[in-house]
XYZ file of C-alpha atoms in Angstrom:
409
model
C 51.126 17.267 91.460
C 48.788 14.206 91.355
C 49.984 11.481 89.666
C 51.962 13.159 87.210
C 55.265 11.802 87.099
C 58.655 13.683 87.645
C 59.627 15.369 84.025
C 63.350 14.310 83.006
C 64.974 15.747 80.411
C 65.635 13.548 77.137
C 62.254 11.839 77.338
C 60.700 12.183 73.725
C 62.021 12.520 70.288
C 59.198 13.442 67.979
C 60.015 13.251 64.482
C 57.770 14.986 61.858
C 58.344 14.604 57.873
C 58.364 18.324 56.265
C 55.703 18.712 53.632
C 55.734 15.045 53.296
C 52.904 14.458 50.468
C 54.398 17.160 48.223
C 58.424 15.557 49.419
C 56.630 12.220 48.412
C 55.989 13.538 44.588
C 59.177 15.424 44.532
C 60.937 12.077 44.998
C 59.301 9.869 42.531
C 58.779 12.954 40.209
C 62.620 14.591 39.793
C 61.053 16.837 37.512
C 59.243 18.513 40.365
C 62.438 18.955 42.798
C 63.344 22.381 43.580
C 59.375 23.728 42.006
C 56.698 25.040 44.213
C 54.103 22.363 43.949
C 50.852 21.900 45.442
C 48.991 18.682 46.415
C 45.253 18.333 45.971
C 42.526 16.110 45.892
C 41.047 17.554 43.157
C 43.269 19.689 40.460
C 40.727 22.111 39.145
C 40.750 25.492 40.041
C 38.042 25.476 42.852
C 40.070 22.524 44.115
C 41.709 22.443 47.524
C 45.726 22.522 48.745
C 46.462 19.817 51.035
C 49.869 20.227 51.110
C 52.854 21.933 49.675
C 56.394 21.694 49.140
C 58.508 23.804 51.050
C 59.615 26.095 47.293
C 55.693 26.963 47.737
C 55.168 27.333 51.736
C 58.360 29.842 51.300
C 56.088 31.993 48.682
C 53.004 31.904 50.824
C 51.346 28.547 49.382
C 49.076 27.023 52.328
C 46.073 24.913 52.321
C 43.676 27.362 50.567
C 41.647 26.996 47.277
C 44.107 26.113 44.560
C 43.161 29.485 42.394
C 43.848 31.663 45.274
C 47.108 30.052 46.168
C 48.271 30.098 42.083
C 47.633 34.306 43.055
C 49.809 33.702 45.362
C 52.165 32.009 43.339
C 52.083 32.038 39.478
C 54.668 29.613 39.138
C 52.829 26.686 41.144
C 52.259 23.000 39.875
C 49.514 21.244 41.251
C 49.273 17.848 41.454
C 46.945 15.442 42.386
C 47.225 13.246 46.012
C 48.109 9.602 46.003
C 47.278 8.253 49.365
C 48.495 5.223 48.498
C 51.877 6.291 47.206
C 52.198 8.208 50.927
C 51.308 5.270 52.869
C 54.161 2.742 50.704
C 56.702 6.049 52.065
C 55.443 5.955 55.422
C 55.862 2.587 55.851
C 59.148 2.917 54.703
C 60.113 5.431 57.377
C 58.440 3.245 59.959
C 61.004 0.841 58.800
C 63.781 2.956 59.135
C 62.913 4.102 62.832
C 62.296 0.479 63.504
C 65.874 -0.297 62.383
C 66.899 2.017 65.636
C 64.274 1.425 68.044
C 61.101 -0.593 69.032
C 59.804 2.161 71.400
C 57.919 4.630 69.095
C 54.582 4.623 67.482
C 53.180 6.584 64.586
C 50.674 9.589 65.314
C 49.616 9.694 61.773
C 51.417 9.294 58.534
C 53.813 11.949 58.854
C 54.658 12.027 62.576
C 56.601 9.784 65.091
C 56.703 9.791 68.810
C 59.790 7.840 70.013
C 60.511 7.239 73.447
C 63.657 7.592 74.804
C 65.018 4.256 76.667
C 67.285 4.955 80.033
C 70.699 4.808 77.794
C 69.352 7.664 75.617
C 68.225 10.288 77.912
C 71.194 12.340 78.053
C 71.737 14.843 75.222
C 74.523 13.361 73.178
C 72.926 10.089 72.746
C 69.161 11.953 71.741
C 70.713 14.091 69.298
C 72.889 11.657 68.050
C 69.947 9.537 67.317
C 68.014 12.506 65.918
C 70.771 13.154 63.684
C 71.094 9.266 62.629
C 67.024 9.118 62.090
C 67.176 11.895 59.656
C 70.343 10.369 57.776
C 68.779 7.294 57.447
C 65.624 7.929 56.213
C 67.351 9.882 53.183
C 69.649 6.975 52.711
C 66.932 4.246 52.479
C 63.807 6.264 51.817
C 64.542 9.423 49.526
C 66.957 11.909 49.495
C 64.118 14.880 48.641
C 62.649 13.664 52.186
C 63.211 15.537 55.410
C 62.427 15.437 58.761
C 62.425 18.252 61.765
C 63.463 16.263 65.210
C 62.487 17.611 68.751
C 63.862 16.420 71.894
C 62.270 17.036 75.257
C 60.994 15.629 78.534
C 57.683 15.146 76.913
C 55.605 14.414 73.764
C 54.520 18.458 74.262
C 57.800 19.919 74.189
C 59.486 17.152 72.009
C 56.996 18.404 69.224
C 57.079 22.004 70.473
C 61.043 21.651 70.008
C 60.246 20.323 66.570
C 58.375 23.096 65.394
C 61.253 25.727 66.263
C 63.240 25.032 63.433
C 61.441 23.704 60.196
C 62.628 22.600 57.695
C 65.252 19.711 58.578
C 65.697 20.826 61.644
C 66.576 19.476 65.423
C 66.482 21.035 68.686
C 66.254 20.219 72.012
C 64.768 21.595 74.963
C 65.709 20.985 78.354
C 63.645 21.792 81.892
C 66.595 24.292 82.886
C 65.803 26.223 79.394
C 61.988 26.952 79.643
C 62.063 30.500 80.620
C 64.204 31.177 77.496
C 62.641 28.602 75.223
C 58.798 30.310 75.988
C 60.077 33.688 75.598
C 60.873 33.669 72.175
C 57.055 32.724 70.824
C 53.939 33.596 70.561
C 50.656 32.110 72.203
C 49.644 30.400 69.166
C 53.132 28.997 68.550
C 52.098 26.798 71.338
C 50.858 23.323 70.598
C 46.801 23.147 71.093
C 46.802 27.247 71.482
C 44.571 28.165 68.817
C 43.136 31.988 68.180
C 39.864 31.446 70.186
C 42.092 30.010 72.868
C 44.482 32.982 72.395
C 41.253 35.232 72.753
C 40.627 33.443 76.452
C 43.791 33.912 77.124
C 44.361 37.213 76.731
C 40.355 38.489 78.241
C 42.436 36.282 81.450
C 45.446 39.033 81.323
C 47.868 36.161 80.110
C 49.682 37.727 76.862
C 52.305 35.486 76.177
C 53.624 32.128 76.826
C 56.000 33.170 79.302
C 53.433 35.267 81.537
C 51.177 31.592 81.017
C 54.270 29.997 82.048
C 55.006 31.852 84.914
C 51.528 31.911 86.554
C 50.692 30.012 89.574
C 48.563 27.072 89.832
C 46.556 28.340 91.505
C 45.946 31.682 89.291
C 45.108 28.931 86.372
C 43.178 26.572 87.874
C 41.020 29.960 88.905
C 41.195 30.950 85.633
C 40.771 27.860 83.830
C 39.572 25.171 86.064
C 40.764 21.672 86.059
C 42.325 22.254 82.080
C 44.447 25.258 84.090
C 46.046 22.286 86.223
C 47.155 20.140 83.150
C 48.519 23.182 81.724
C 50.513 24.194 84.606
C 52.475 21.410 85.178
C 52.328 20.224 80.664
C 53.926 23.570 80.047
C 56.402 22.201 83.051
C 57.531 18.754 81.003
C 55.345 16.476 82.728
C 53.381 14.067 80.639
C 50.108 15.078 82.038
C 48.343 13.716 78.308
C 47.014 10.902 77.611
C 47.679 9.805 74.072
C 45.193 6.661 74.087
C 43.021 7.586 71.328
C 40.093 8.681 71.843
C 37.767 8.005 69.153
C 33.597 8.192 69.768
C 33.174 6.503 66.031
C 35.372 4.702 63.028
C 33.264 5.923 59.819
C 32.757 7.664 56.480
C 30.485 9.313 54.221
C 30.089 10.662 50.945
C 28.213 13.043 48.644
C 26.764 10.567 45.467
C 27.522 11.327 42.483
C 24.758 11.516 39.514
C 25.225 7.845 38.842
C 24.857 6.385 42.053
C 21.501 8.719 43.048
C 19.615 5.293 42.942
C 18.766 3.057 45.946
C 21.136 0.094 44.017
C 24.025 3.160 43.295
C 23.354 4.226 47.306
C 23.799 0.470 48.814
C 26.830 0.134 46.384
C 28.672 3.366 48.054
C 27.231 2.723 51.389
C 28.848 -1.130 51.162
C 32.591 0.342 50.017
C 31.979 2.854 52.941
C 31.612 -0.332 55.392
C 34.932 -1.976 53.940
C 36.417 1.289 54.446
C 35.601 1.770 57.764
C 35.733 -1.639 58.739
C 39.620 -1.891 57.864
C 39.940 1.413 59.870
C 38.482 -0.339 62.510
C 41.361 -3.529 62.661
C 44.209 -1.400 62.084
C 43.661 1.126 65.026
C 42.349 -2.146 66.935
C 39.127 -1.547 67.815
C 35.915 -3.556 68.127
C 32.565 -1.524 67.752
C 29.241 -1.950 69.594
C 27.395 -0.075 67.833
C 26.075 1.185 64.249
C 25.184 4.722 62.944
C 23.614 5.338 59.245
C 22.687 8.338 57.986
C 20.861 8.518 54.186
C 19.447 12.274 53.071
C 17.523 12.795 49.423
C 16.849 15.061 47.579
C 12.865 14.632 46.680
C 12.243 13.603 50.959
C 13.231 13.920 54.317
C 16.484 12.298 55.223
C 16.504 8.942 57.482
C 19.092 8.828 60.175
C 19.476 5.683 62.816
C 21.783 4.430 64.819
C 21.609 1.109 67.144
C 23.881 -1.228 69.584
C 24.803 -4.240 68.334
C 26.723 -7.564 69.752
C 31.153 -6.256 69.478
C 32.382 -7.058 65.860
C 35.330 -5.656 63.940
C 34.469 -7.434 60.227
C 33.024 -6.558 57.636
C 30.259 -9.048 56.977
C 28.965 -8.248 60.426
C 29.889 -4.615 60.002
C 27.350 -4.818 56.994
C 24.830 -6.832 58.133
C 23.967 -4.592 61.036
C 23.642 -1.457 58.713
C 21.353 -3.574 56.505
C 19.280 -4.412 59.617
C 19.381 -0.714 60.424
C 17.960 0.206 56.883
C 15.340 -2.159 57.329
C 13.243 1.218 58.731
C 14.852 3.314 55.819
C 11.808 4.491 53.460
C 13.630 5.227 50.052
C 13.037 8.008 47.928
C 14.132 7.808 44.172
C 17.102 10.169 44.282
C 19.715 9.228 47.366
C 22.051 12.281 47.468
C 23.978 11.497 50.501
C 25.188 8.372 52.599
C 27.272 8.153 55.977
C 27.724 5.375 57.961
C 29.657 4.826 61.130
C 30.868 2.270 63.869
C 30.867 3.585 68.020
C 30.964 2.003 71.406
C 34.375 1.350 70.463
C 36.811 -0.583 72.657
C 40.353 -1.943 72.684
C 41.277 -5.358 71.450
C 42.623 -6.855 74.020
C 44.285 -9.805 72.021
C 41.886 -11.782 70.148
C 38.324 -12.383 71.167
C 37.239 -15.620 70.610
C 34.022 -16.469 69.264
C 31.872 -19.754 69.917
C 30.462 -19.584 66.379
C 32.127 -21.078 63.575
C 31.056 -18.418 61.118
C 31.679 -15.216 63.140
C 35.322 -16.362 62.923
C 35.153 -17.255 59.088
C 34.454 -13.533 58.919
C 36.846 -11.984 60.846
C 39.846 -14.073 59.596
C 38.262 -13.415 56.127
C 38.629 -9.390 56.769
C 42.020 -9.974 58.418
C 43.367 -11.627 55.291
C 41.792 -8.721 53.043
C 43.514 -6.540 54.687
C 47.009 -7.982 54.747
C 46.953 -8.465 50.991
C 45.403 -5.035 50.353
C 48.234 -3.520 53.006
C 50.639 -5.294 50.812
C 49.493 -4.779 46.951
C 47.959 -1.442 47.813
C 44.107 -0.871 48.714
C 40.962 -2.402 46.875
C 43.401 -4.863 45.045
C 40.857 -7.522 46.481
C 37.381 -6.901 47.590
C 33.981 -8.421 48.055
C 31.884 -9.120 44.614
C 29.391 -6.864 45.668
C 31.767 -3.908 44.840
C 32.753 -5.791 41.533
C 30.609 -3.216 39.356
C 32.116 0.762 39.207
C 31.599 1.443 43.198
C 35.223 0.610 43.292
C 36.317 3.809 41.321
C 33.294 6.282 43.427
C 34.688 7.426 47.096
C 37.688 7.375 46.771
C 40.288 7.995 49.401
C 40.776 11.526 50.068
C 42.740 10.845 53.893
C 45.643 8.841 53.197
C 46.261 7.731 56.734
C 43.445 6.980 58.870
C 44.875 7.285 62.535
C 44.132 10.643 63.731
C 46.362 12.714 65.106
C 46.453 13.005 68.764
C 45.602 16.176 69.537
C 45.412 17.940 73.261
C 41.894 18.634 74.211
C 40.721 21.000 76.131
């Protein structure tokens, strides 16, 4: 067993919004409640779904190209994302489960992981709270939002739970119940089971998730080495995951469009890329080490660099060290592409001082940004630099940074 602790029942109640960008535009569009609507990016016909309301999931709308899905679905309005408008709503529902309990943290703008103090792990109290959560957050938030609610011994089967009954829906699954709870689904129904891993499975002679269930650790640490342990005893309710983050880089990129293809245009998207990233950086609270820029052309080879660097988490410094990297660049005359990214990352372990009187000009400087941008909504201040019309290229197409914490295998 390791040192995987003893699963309890009552452990985890994950909480994830149903088709929470398209609930979003439902609510502050009432025209658009009780229509199968689509949310893209971009609204033309080679655009992209991102999300759709639950009218359009229950006619076959899914993320897809927006002409196939209005094939699917004659009747379907597409509108275009707001990541901003999401992130004012999910900091209103991180309010709301605030209200009820400190012990939770976000998993990305639609998703909460709540753990479960000693008072609340018996069923009556979970699914009362469950059942509170979901009230609440159509009281104070928006009566066209819903939630599904899982309750388990662990963030696994908490959000397995969740997805059983979808949408506005809450179950929970005990340890006594997992022979039942398994038989009724399929491999891929299970969280991080994906068709290649389905493929695996089934070349292994595991068919479903009961027969995975039921084999011995042995048999699937055989079959699977060491990931065979974790899923032994994670398919079992122990917390066997880690949910630390684990990013490798903080960064962006984009594709220029015709009026940036210039080495000024270029720097001007590269900089907005850096504030970008950089505010990613603070808000998952992370200091970098290191710099990665990547520039391609279209009339000569592409330059690509990456170096270590002193730990910083501003901007100023964030930019300075891609300038220093670009130093090697040779420019052609037509830029197509820029990427730049931040690694070595570590954990902020409260705040680092610094002996020099600038470094922490900067990085109170790029904390203040970002409370008045978190506040008035993003690029309402920025540095002159982006003054001219980089503000309105690269625009945000994620509307919540954090990534979703995702088993790996």
């Amino acid at each position: 067993m390791g040192n995987f602790t003893e699963p309890k029942d009552y452990r985890v109640l994950f909480l994830d919004m149903n088709s929470f960008f398209a609930s979003v535009e439902q609510q502050v569009q009432p025209t658009l409640r009780g229509e199968p609507i689509g949310v893209a990016p971009f609204i033309g016909s080679s655009g992209c779904i991102i999300a759709a309301s639950k009218e359009a999931k229950a006619m076959g709308v899914k993320i897809g190209r927006i002409g196939e899905m209005k094939k699917l679905c004659p009747r379907l309005k597409v509108v275009e994302s707001r990541p901003a408008l999401y992130m004012i709503y999910h900091k209103e529902i991180k309010k709301v489960i605030e209200s009820f309990t400190p012990y939770f943290e976000p998993l990305s703008i639609d998703e909460f992981c709540i753990h479960l103090d000693r008072n609340e792990q018996n069923f009556n109290t979970a699914v009362r709270l469950g059942q509170r959560l979901k009230e609440a957050i159509k009281e104070r938030v928006g009566d066209s939002l819903t939630c599904s609610v899982g309750i388990g011994p662990s963030y696994f089967l908490a959000k397995m739970a969740g997805e059983r009954k979808k949408p506005d829906g809450l179950t929970a699954v005990r340890l006594s119940e997992l022979k039942e709870f398994y038989s009724g689904l399929k491999l891929t129904d299970i969280t991080g089971i994906n068709y290649r891993m389905e493929a695996k499975l089934n070349f292994l002679n595991i068919k479903s998730p009961l027969e995975f269930f039921n084999s011995s650790l042995p048999d699937l640490r055989g079959k699977l080495g060491h990931p065979g342990r974790l899923w032994y005893f994670r398919l079992r309710g122990y917390e066997v995951d880690d949910f630390e983050v684990k990013n490798k880089t903080i960064g962006h990129s984009h594709v220029l469009p015709p009026e940036y293809r210039s080495i000024k245009g270029a720097m001007e998207i590269l900089e907005k890329l850096i504030f970008k990233a950089g505010y990613r950086l603070r808000q998952e609270g992370y200091w970098a080490s290191g710099v990665s820029v990547s520039i391609s052309f279209y009339d000569k080879p592409g330059f690509h660099t990456s170096r270590k660097f002193e730990k910083f988490c501003d901007n100023i410094t964030f930019l300075r060290n891609t300038k220093e990297l670009l130093k090697g660049c040779y420019w052609g005359k037509q830029p197509s592409y820029v990427g730049v990214a931040s690694f070595g990352l570590s954990r902020a372990m409260g705040e680092q001082i610094s002996l020099l009187k600038e470094e922490r000009k900067q990085r109170e400087i790029s904390k203040a940004m970002d409370l008045i941008n978190d506040e008035f909504g993003p690029e309402t201040i920025y540095p002159a630099s982006m003054s001219n019309s980089a503000c309105g290229a690269a625009p945000d197409r994620i509307p919540f940074g954090r990534p979703r914490k995702e088993i790996v295998f």
